[in-house]
Every structure is written in C-alpha cells, then in structure tokens.
XYZ file of C-alpha atoms in Angstrom:
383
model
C 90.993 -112.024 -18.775
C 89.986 -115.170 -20.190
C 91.577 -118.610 -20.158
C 95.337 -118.928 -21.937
C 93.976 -121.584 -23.687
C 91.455 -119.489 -25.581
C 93.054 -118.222 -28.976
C 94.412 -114.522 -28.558
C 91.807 -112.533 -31.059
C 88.842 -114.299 -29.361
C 90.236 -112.746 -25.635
C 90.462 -109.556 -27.375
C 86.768 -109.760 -29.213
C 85.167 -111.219 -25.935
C 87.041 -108.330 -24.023
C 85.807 -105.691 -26.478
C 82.111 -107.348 -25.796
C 82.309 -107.375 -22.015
C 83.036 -103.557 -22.407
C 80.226 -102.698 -25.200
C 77.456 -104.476 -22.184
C 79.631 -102.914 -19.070
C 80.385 -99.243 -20.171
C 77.464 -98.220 -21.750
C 78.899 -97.896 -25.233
C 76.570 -96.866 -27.310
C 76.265 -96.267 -31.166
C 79.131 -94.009 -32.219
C 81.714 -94.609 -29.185
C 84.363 -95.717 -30.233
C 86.673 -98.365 -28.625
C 90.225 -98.782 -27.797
C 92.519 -98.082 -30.843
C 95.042 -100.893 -32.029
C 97.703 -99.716 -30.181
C 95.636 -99.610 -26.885
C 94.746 -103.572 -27.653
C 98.445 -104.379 -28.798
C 99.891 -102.845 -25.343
C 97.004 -104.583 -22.945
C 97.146 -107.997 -24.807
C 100.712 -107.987 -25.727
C 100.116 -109.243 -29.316
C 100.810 -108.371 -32.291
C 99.223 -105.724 -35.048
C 98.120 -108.814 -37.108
C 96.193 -110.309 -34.344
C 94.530 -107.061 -33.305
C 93.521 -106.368 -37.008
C 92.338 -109.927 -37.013
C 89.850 -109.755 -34.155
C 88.424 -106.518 -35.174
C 87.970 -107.921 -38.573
C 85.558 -110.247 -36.913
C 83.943 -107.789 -34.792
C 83.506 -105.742 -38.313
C 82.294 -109.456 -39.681
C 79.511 -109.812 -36.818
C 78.466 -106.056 -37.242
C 79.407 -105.151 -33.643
C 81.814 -102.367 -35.095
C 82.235 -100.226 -37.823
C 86.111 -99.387 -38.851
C 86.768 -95.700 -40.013
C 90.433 -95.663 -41.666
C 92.763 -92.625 -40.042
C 90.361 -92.228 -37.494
C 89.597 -95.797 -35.103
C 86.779 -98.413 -34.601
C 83.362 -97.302 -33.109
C 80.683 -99.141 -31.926
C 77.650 -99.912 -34.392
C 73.960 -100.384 -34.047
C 72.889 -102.970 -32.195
C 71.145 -105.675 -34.359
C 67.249 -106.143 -32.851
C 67.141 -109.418 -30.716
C 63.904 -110.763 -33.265
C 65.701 -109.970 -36.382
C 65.201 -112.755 -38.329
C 68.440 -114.535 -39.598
C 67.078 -115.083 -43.124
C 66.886 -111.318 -44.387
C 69.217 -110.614 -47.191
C 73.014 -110.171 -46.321
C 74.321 -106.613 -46.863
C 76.432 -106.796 -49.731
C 80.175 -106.704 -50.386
C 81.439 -109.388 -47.859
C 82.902 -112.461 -48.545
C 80.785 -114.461 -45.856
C 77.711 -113.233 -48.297
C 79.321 -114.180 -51.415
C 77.051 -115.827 -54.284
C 79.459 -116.919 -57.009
C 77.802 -116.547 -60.419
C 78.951 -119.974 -61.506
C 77.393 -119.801 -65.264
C 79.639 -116.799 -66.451
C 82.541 -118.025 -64.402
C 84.159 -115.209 -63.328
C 87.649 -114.177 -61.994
C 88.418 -110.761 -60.012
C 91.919 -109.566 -60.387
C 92.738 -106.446 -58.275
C 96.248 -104.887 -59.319
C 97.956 -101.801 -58.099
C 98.356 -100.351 -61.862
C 99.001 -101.338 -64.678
C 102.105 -98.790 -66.168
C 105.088 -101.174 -66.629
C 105.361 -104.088 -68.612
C 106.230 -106.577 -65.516
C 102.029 -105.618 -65.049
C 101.161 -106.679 -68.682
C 103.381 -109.820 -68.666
C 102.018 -110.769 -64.970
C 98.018 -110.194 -66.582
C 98.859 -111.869 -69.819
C 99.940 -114.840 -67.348
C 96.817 -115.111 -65.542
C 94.505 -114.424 -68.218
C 96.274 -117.429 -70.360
C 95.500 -119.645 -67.204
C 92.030 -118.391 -66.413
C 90.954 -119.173 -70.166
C 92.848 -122.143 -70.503
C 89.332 -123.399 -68.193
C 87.024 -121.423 -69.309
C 86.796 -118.526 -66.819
C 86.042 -115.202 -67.823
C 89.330 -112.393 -65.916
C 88.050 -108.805 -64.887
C 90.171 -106.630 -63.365
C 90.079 -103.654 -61.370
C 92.887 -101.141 -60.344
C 93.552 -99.901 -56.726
C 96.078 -97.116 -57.583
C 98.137 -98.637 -54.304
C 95.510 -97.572 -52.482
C 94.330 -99.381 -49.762
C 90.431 -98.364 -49.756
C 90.404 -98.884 -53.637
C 91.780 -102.174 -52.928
C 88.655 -102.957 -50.281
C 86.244 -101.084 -52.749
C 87.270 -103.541 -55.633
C 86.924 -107.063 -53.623
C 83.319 -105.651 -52.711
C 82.533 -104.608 -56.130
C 83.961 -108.168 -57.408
C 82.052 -109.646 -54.436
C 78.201 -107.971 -55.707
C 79.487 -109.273 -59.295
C 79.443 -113.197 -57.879
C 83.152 -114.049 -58.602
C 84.098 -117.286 -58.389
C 87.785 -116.502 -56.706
C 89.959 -113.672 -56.684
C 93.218 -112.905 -57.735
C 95.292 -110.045 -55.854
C 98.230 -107.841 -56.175
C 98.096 -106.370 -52.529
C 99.009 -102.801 -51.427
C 101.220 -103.365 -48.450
C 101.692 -106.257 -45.755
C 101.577 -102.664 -43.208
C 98.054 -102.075 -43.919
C 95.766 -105.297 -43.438
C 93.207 -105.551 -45.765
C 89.801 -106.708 -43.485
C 88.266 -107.838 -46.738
C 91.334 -110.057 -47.309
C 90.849 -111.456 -43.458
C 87.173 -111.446 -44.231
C 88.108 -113.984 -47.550
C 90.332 -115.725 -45.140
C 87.835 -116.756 -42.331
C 85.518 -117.591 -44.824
C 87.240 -119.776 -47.041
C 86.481 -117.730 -50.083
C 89.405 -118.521 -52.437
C 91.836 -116.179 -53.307
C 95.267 -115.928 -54.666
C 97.977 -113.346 -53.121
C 100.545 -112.307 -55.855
C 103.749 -110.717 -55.566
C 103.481 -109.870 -51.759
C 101.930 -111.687 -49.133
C 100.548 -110.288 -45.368
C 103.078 -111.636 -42.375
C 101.283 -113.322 -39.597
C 98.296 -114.091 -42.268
C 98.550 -117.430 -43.674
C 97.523 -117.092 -46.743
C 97.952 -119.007 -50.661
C 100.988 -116.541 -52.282
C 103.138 -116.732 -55.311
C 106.209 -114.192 -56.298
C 109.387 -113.983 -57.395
C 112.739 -114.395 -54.759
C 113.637 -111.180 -54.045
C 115.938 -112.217 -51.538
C 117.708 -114.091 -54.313
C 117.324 -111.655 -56.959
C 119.231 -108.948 -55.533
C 121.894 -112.130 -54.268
C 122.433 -112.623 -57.979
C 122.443 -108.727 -59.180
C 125.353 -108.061 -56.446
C 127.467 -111.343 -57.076
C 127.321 -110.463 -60.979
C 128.360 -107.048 -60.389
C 130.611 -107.821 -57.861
C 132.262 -110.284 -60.542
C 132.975 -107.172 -63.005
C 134.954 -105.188 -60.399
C 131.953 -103.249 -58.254
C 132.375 -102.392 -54.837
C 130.599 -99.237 -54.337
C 127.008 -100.664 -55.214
C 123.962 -99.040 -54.786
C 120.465 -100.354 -54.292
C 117.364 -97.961 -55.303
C 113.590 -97.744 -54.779
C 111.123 -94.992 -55.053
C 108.427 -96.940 -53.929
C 105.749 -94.777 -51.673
C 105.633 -97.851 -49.397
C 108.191 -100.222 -47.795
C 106.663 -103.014 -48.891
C 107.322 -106.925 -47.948
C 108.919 -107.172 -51.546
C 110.944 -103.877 -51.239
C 112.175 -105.229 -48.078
C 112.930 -108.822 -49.124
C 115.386 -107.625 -51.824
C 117.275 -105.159 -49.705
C 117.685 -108.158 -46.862
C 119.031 -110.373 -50.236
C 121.443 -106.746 -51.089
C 122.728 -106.599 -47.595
C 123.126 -110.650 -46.769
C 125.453 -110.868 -50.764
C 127.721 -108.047 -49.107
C 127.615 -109.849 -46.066
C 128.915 -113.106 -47.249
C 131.753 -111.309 -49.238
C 132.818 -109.449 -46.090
C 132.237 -105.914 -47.494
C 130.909 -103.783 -45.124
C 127.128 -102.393 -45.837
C 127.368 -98.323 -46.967
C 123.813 -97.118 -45.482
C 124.437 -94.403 -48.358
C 124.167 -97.086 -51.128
C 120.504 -97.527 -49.775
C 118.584 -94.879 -51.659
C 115.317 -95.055 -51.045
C 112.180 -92.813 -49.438
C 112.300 -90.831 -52.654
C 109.743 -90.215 -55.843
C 110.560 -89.667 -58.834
C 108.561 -86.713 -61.026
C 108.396 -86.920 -64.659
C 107.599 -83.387 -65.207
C 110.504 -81.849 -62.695
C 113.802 -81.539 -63.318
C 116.101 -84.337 -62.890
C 119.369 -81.956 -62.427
C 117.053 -80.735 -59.036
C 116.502 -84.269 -58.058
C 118.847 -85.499 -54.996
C 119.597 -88.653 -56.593
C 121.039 -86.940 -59.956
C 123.970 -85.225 -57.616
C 124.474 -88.549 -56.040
C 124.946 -89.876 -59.436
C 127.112 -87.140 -61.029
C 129.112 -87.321 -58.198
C 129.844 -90.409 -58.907
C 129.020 -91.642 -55.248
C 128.386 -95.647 -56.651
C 129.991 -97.173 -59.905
C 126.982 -99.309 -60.323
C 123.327 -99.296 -59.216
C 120.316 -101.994 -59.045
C 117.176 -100.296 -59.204
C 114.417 -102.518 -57.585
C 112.027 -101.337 -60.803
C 112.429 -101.006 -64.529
C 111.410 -97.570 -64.767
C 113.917 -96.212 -62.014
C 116.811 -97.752 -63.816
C 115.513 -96.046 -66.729
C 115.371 -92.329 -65.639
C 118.900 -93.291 -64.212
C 119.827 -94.188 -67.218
C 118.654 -90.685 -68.356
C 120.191 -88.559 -65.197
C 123.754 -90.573 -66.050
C 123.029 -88.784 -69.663
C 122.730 -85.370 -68.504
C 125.734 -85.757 -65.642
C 128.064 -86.357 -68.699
C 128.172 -89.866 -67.724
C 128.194 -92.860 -69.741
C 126.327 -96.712 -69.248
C 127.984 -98.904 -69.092
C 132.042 -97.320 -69.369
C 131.186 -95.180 -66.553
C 128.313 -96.414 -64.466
C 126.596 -99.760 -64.647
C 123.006 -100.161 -64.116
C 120.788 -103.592 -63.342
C 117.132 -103.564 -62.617
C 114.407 -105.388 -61.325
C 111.961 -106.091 -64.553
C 112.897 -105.430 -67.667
C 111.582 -102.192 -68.557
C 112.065 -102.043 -72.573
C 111.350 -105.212 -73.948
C 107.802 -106.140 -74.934
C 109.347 -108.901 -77.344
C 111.465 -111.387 -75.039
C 115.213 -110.878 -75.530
C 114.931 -107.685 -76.992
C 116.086 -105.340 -74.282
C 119.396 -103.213 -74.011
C 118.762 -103.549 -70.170
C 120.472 -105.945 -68.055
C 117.761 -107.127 -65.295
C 116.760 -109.722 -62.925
C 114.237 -111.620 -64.494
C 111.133 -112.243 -62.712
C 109.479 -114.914 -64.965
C 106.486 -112.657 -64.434
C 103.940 -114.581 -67.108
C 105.249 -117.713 -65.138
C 103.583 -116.058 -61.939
C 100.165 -115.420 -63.177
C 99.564 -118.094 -65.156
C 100.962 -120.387 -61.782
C 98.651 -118.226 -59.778
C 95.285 -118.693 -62.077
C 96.030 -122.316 -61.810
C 96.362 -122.582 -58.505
C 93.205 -120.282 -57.454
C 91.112 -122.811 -59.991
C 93.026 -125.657 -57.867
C 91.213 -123.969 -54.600
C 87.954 -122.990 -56.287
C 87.389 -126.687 -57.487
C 87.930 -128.128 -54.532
C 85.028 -126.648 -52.957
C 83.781 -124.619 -49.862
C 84.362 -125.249 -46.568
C 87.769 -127.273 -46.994
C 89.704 -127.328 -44.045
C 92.977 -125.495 -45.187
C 95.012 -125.179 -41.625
C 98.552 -126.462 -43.063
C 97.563 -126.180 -46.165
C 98.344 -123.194 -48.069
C 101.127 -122.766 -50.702
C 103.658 -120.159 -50.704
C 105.550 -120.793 -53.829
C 108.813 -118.563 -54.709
C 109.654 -118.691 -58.367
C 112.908 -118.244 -58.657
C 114.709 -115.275 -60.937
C 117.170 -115.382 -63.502
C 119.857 -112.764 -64.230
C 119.830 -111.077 -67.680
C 123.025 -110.138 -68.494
C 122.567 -107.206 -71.833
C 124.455 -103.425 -72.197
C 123.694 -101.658 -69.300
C 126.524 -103.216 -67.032
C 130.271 -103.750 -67.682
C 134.035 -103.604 -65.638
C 134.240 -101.382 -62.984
C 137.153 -98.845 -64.203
C-alpha cells in the first residue's frame, strides 16, 4: 500500500496499475468491481467512482454500466501526444466561443416546475448573449453521459445540469470536475463531489407544509413520492417531514411515508394501492413531493367519494396548474423555480468568465433558495 499521505483515489489508481503490469491483465480483463475496492481501501463509493473516473480519463480502462471496469488497450509507447483527442470528454473540450453556446441537460420536461426552471435560465443565458440548447436524459443515466458528450463535440462554453441521481455518479460530471470545465448542478447535487449547486430547501419546504397543516388541526399527515429513484432531493424533504414532527413531539407513522410506487395514467386508480389508503381515510391530509401526484390524488379523493378540502387536504411540491402566477386552486410549496435558473445561468457565466484553470478548492457555491408556502383551496381544518 502506498504512503497515508498520498490522497485515497491515487492509492487505489496506482494499486489498480501495479496489478495491470503484475497479473498479466490484458485487454478485456476486467478488474476488481467497486465493491471489491470499497472493502480493501475502506473508502467510500464516491472515492472509488472517482479514481476509476481517472483511470477511464487516462484510457487505462473502459467502464461497462451493469456489468464492471475492464482493462483497455494499451496506448503504443511512440504515440505521439499531439494526435487529435477522441471526442466527447471534457479534458478535450474546444468551446466554440463565436456562437456562445450553453448545454442544458434536464430529466424531462412534463411539468411546469421544468418550463418555469428553463424559462429561468434561458432569461439569464440571453441576458449575455449566449445561445441555451438543451437536451433530455429521460432520468436516465447513460442519456445523461450521451448528452454532455454530444454538448461536448458541439464546443459549449459551460453546461447547465439537472442530474439523475447523487446514487449513480456521472464520470462525465467527475470528468468536468477534474478538468475545470464549468458547469452548474441544479436541483440536486452529488455527496462527497464538491461541486457549484443551486435548489430549493427541501428540508425547509416540507418544515413549512407540516407546521401549516399542523396549524389547521392535522395529525395524521402523509408524505408522498412516486419517484423511480430516491433521490438527494426526495430524501432532503422527507428528513425536513420527519425533523417538523419531531420538534412537535408527534411520533413518526412509517405508514404516512408512501413512497416506492408509480403512478399509471392509463390503469385504474380504484386498483392502485394508494387509492384504498386514501378511501380509507388512513391520513386527513397529504403533501405530495410533486405537482402531478397531488393532482391524481386529487382525482382518487374524487372517485373514493371524498371531498378537498372538507374531507382531505392536499399540499404539493410545485404548483402543478398555474402557468399564470397566482392562478392556481392548489396550495403548494413554492420553489421560486425561474429564481433557480436564471441564479444558475448567472452563476455558470460567473465561472465561464473567469477563465480556465482557476483554482476552485474552497470555492464552490452551494446556494439554497429558500421556499415559500402557498396557501389556495386544496387544504382546510382537520374535521
């Protein structure tokens, strides 16, 4: 093992080295999986990830998601360092600085919290003089990678990025990282990666949606996502559910906690697990962590016989009616999501203008914006 005093991902990368040259690895073996590195080292997933993004970087390795890292083609000794890069990496990136261009990567765009958060950053990007383009990753992670390449080949001056999930670490987003490309995380950010983020407080959000509905009489509260993913901003607002109950000394009803569900447009909601919850009247209010949940709950209350807001209140995350501002029926926790993206555009022009090659250790901003509760029709008294 190498010195203590040599940073963790370098033991691992020199370690992975020593046994390329000592085992006879040859193109197509493969090499201990995460797990294997996490258990020897005793580190983290983020600092595995980390070193085999720079293995991946220094074309030692090829990554193969679902199935492990394996040991590339060794590059001839007399190959000369001035060929053309490959394309797609961020330590190859030429930014086309006449057109000015801005990558944004987002997961979809089907809600209006998406629209208002785009509107935001394309207000901010224009405001200079830089041209947005945006691709979709459908939430999925090698769409995500695909579109920071494409962006990459395009000559993008900076990227702005909606990730997938914190679980699954992006090695383009590492790649950007180590090479001081600038780039902008929105809404979610990677733990252990220090990285520039902006988002709403979750945490707080939810504080606010349980104190108000505590106010009007609540005690059986539910909190609900049908996200595919426990992401870091799934997470964040349940911590901010549980820590309000906390602090009033209720005790926390793992039954309130609906989540690990979807939600199918086509099916029928009277099937659906969380319409018997709701007809039986298991919670007298609910905060969805999404517009468009607290919408179809709106719906399933409907066809149980039950009425919003006599019989059930329900507060969401988003608004999910109003493309005018104030003209909802929906009372929500208000994200200031045009606030986001326009804060985000300005602050990835902040990083592009001050040039390559800045030291940033210290230096990166995490800004939380912080929500607002809308109070409109959709909550009242507990009876």
């Amino acid at each position: 093992m190498k010195s203590d005093r040599i940073p963790l991902y370098q033991q691992i990368q020199e370690y992975i080295k020593d046994l390329v040259r000592t085992s006879g690895l040859k193109q197509g073996d493969r090499i201990p999986t995460e797990q294997e590195l996490m258990s020897l080292f005793r580190v983290s997933k983020i600092t595995v990830v980390n070193a085999l993004a720079g293995l991946v970087n220094d074309g030692l390795i090829t990554r193969v998601p679902g199935r492990g890292s394996f040991v590339n083609e060794p590059k001839p000794e007399n190959a000369s360092t001035d060929s053309e890069p490959s394309a797609g990496h961020a330590e190859d990136w030429e930014p086309d600085r006449e057109r000015k261009l801005i990558g944004i990567v987002m997961p979809s765009i089907d809600d209006y919290f998406a629209v208002r958060l785009i509107e935001g950053m394309r207000k901010g990007l224009r405001e200079k003089g830089y041209q947005p383009i945006i691709q979709l990753s459908d939430g999925a992670l090698e769409l995500e990678k695909d579109a920071i390449k494409l962006f990459m080949d395009m000559g993008v001056q900076g990227l702005l990025i909606f990730p997938v999930d914190e679980e699954q670490y992006n090695e383009e987003i590492l790649s950007m990282k180590f090479s001081g490309f600038p780039f902008v995380l929105i809404d979610r950010y990677l733990p252990g990666v220090e990285t520039d983020y902006i988002a709403s407080d979750g945490r707080l959000g939810a504080e606010l949606a349980v104190d108000y509905l505590w106010s009007l009489g609540h005690r059986e509260i539910a909190i609900c996502s049908d996200s595919p993913l426990q992401t870091v901003t799934v997470q964040e607002r349940i911590e901010g559910y549980m820590n309000a109950l906390k602090y009033k000394g209720a005790l926390i009803n793992p039954a309130h906690m609906i989540t690990d569900f979807s939600l199918d447009s086509t099916a029928d909601a009277k099937e659906h697990p969380l319409f018997r919850y709701i007809k039986n009247r298991m919670a007298t209010a609910y905060i969805t962590l999404n517009g468009r949940l607290g919408v179809h709950i709106y719906h399933m209350a409907e066809q149980a016989g039950l009425r919003v807001p006599e019989d059930l209140s329900i507060l969401t995350f988003d608004d999910p009616t109003a493309i005018v501002e104030g003209f909802t029926s929906f009372s929500h926790v208000k994200q200031f999501e045009w606030e986001i993206g326009y804060r985000a555009a300005g602050l990835l022009l902040e990083r592009i203008q001050a040039g390559p090659g800045r030291e940033r250790r210290g230096k990166y901003s995490k800004i939380l914006i912080r929500p607002e509760l809308v109070v409109r029709q959709t909550t009242g008294p507990s009876k």
